[in-house]
Tab-separated table of C-alpha atoms in Angstrom:
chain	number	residue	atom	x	y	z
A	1	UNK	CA	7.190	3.274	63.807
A	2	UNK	CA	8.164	6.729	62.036
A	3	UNK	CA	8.092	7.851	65.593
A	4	UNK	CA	9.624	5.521	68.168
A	5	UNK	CA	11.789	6.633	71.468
A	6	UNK	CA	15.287	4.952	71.371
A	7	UNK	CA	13.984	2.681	73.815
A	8	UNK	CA	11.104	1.519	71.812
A	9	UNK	CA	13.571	1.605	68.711
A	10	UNK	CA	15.953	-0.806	70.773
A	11	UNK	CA	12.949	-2.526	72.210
A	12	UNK	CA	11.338	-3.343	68.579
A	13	UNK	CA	14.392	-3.863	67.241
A	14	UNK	CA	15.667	-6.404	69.885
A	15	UNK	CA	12.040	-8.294	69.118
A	16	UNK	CA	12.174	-8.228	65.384
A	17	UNK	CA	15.870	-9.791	65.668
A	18	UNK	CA	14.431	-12.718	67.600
A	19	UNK	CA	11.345	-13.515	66.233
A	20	UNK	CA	13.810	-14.041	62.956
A	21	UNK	CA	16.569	-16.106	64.900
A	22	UNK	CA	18.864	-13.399	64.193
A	23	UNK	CA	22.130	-12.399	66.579
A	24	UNK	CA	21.945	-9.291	68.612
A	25	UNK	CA	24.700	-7.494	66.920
A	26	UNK	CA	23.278	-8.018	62.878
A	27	UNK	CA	23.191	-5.368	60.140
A	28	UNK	CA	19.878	-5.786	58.520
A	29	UNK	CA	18.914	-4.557	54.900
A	30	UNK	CA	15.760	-4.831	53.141
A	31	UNK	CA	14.248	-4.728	49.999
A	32	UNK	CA	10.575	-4.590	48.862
A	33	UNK	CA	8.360	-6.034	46.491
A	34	UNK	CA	7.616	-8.810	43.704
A	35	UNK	CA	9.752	-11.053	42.601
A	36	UNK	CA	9.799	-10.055	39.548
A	37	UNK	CA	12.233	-8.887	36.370
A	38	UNK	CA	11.848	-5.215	37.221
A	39	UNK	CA	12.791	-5.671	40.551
A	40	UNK	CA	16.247	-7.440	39.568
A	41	UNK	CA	16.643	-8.735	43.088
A	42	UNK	CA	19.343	-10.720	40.985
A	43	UNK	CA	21.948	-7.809	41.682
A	44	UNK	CA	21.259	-7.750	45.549
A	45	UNK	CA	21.315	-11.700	45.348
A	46	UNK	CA	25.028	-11.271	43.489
A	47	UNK	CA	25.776	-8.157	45.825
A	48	UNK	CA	25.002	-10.233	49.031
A	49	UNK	CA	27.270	-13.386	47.735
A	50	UNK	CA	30.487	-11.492	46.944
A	51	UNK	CA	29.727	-9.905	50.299
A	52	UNK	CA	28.643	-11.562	53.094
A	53	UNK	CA	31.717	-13.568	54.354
A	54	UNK	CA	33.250	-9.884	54.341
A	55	UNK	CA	30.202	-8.670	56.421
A	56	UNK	CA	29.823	-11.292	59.381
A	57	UNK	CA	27.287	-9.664	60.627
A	58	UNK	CA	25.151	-8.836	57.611
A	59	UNK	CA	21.710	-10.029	56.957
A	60	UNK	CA	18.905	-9.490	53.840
A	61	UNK	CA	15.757	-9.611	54.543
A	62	UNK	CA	12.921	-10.128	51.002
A	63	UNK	CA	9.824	-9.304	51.555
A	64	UNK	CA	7.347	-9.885	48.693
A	65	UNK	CA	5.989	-13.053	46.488
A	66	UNK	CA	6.173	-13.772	42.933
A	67	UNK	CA	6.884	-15.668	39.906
A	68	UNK	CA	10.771	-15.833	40.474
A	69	UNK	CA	11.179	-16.241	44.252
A	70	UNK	CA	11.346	-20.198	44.171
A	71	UNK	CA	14.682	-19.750	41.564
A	72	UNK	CA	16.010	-17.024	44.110
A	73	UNK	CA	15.804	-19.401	46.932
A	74	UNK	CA	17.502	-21.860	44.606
A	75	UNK	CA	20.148	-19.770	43.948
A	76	UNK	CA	20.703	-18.697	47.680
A	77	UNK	CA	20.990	-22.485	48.626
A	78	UNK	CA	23.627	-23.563	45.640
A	79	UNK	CA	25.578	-20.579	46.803
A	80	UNK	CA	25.299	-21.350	50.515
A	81	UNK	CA	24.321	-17.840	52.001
A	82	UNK	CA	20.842	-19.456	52.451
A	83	UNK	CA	21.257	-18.356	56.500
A	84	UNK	CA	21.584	-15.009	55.766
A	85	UNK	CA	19.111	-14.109	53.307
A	86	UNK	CA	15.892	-14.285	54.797
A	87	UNK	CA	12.724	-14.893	52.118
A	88	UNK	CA	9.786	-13.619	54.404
A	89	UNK	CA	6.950	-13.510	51.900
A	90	UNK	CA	4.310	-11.173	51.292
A	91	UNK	CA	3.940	-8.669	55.044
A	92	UNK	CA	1.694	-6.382	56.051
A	93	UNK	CA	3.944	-4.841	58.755
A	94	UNK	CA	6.212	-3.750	56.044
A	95	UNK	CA	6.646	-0.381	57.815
A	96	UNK	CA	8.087	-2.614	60.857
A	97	UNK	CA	10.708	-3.472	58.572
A	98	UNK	CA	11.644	-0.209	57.154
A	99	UNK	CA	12.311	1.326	60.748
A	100	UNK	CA	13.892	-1.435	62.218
A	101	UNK	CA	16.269	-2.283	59.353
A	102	UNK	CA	19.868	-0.216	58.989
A	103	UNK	CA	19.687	-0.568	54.867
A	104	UNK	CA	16.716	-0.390	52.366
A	105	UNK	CA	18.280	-1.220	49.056
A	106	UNK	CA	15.939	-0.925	45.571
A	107	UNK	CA	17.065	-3.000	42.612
A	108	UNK	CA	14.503	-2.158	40.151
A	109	UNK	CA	15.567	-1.013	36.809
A	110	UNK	CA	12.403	1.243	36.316
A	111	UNK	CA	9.722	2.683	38.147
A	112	UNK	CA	6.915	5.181	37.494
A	113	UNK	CA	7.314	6.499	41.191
A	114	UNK	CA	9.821	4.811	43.483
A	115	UNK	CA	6.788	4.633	46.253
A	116	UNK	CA	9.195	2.248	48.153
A	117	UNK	CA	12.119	4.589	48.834
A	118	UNK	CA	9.420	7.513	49.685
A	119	UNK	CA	8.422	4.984	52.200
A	120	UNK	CA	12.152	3.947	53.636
A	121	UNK	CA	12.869	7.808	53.665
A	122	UNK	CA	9.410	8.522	55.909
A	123	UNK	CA	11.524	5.866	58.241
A	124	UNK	CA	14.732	7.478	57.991
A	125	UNK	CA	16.126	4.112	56.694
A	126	UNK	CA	19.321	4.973	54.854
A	127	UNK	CA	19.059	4.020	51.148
A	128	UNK	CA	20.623	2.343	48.270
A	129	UNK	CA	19.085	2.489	45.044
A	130	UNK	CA	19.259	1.275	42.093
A	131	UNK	CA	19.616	4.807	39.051
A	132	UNK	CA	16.825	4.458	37.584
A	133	UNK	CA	14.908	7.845	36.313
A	134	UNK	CA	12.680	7.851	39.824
A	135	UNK	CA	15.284	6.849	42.062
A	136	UNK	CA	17.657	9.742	40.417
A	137	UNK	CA	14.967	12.492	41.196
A	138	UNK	CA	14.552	10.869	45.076
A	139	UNK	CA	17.772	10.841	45.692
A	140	UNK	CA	19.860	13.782	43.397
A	141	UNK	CA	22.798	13.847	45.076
A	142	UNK	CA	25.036	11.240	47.527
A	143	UNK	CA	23.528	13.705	50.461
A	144	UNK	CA	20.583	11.827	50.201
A	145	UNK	CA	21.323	8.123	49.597
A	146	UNK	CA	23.824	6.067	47.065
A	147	UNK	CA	22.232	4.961	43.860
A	148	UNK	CA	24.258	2.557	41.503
A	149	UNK	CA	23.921	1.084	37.646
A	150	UNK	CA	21.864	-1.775	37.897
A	151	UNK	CA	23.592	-4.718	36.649
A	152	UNK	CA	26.846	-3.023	38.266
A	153	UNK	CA	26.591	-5.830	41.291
A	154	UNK	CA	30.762	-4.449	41.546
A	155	UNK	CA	28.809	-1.110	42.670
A	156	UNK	CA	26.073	-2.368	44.731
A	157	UNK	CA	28.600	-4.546	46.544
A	158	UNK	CA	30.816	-1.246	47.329
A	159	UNK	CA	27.801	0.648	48.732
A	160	UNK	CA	26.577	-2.089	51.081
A	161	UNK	CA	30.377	-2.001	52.351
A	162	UNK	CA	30.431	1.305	52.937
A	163	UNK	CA	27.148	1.229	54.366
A	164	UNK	CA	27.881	-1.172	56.708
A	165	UNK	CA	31.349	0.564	58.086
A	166	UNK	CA	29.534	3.835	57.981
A	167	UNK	CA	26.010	3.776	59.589
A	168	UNK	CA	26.635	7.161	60.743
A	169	UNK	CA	27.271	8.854	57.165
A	170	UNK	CA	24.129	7.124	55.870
A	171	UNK	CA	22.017	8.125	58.839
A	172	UNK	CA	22.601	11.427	57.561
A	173	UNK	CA	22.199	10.879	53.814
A	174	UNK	CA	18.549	9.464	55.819
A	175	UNK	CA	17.854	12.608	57.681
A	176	UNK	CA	18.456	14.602	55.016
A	177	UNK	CA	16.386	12.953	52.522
A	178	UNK	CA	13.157	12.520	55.678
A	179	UNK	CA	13.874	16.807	55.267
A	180	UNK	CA	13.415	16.636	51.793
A	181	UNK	CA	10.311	14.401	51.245
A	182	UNK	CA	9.200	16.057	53.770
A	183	UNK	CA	9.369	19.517	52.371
């Protein structure tokens, strides 16, 4: 997937967006990983409410298991955005996801090494992150990705905004950071 044409991009992408009863014209963003306390999917869950009737088009895709995904799905229902979130489970076409989404956002509020955003960046998925101490040496500047305070949902929200206006800026913060890991 690191390596598709545009027509195999638009091709996958076009497949992926059916297979998960999506529309044509959606803005997908993903996140990665347990459902868990250090993940604090909570702020993307908060992010995605205050959001999403501002966004039309947006979509948020989990993919992972764990201990706290039933109360997330709880949540998502009392709040009615159920639609648009998308709980997908544990995958092991994660990859397919990271190329084929327009947003990888990480929520955790620590990690050792942020393997998931070296793994969005290999797909030249832009990136929002929560600032944790891995995610601020990935990502060191905005040239690179946005990161925000976790438990600052007011922050995440204005990053998946701009985001969402701007695909073009944050293809570039994605380039650039691809260069960097790369290097």
């Amino acid at each position: 997937y690191a390596e598709l044409t545009s027509n195999q991009y638009k091709l996958s992408r076009l497949e992926l967006l059916d297979e998960l009863g999506l529309p044509l014209n959606s803005f997908l963003s993903v996140s990665v990983g347990r459902f868990s306390h250090q993940k604090n999917f909570s702020d993307i869950l908060t992010a995605f409410a205050a959001v999403h009737e501002r966004l039309p088009h947006y979509y948020h895709l989990f993919l992972g298991e764990g201990e706290l995904q039933r109360s997330f799905q709880a949540v998502a229902k009392n709040l009615g955005i159920e639609r648009k979130l998308k709980f997908l489970g544990y995958r092991q076409d994660v990859n397919r996801f990271l190329a084929l989404s327009d947003l990888f956002i990480s929520s955790s509020i620590y990690e050792g090494l942020a393997l998931s955003i070296l793994e969005a960046a290999q797909f030249s998925c832009p990136i929002i992150a929560a600032d944790s101490s891995s995610a601020r040496e990935i990502i060191s500047t905005r040239d690179f990705g946005l990161l925000y305070n976790p438990g600052q949902c007011y922050q995440l929200e204005k990053h998946i905004e701009y985001a969402y206006f701007n695909s073009g800026e944050m293809q570039k913060k994605a380039q650039n950071l691809k260069y960097r890991c790369q290097q």
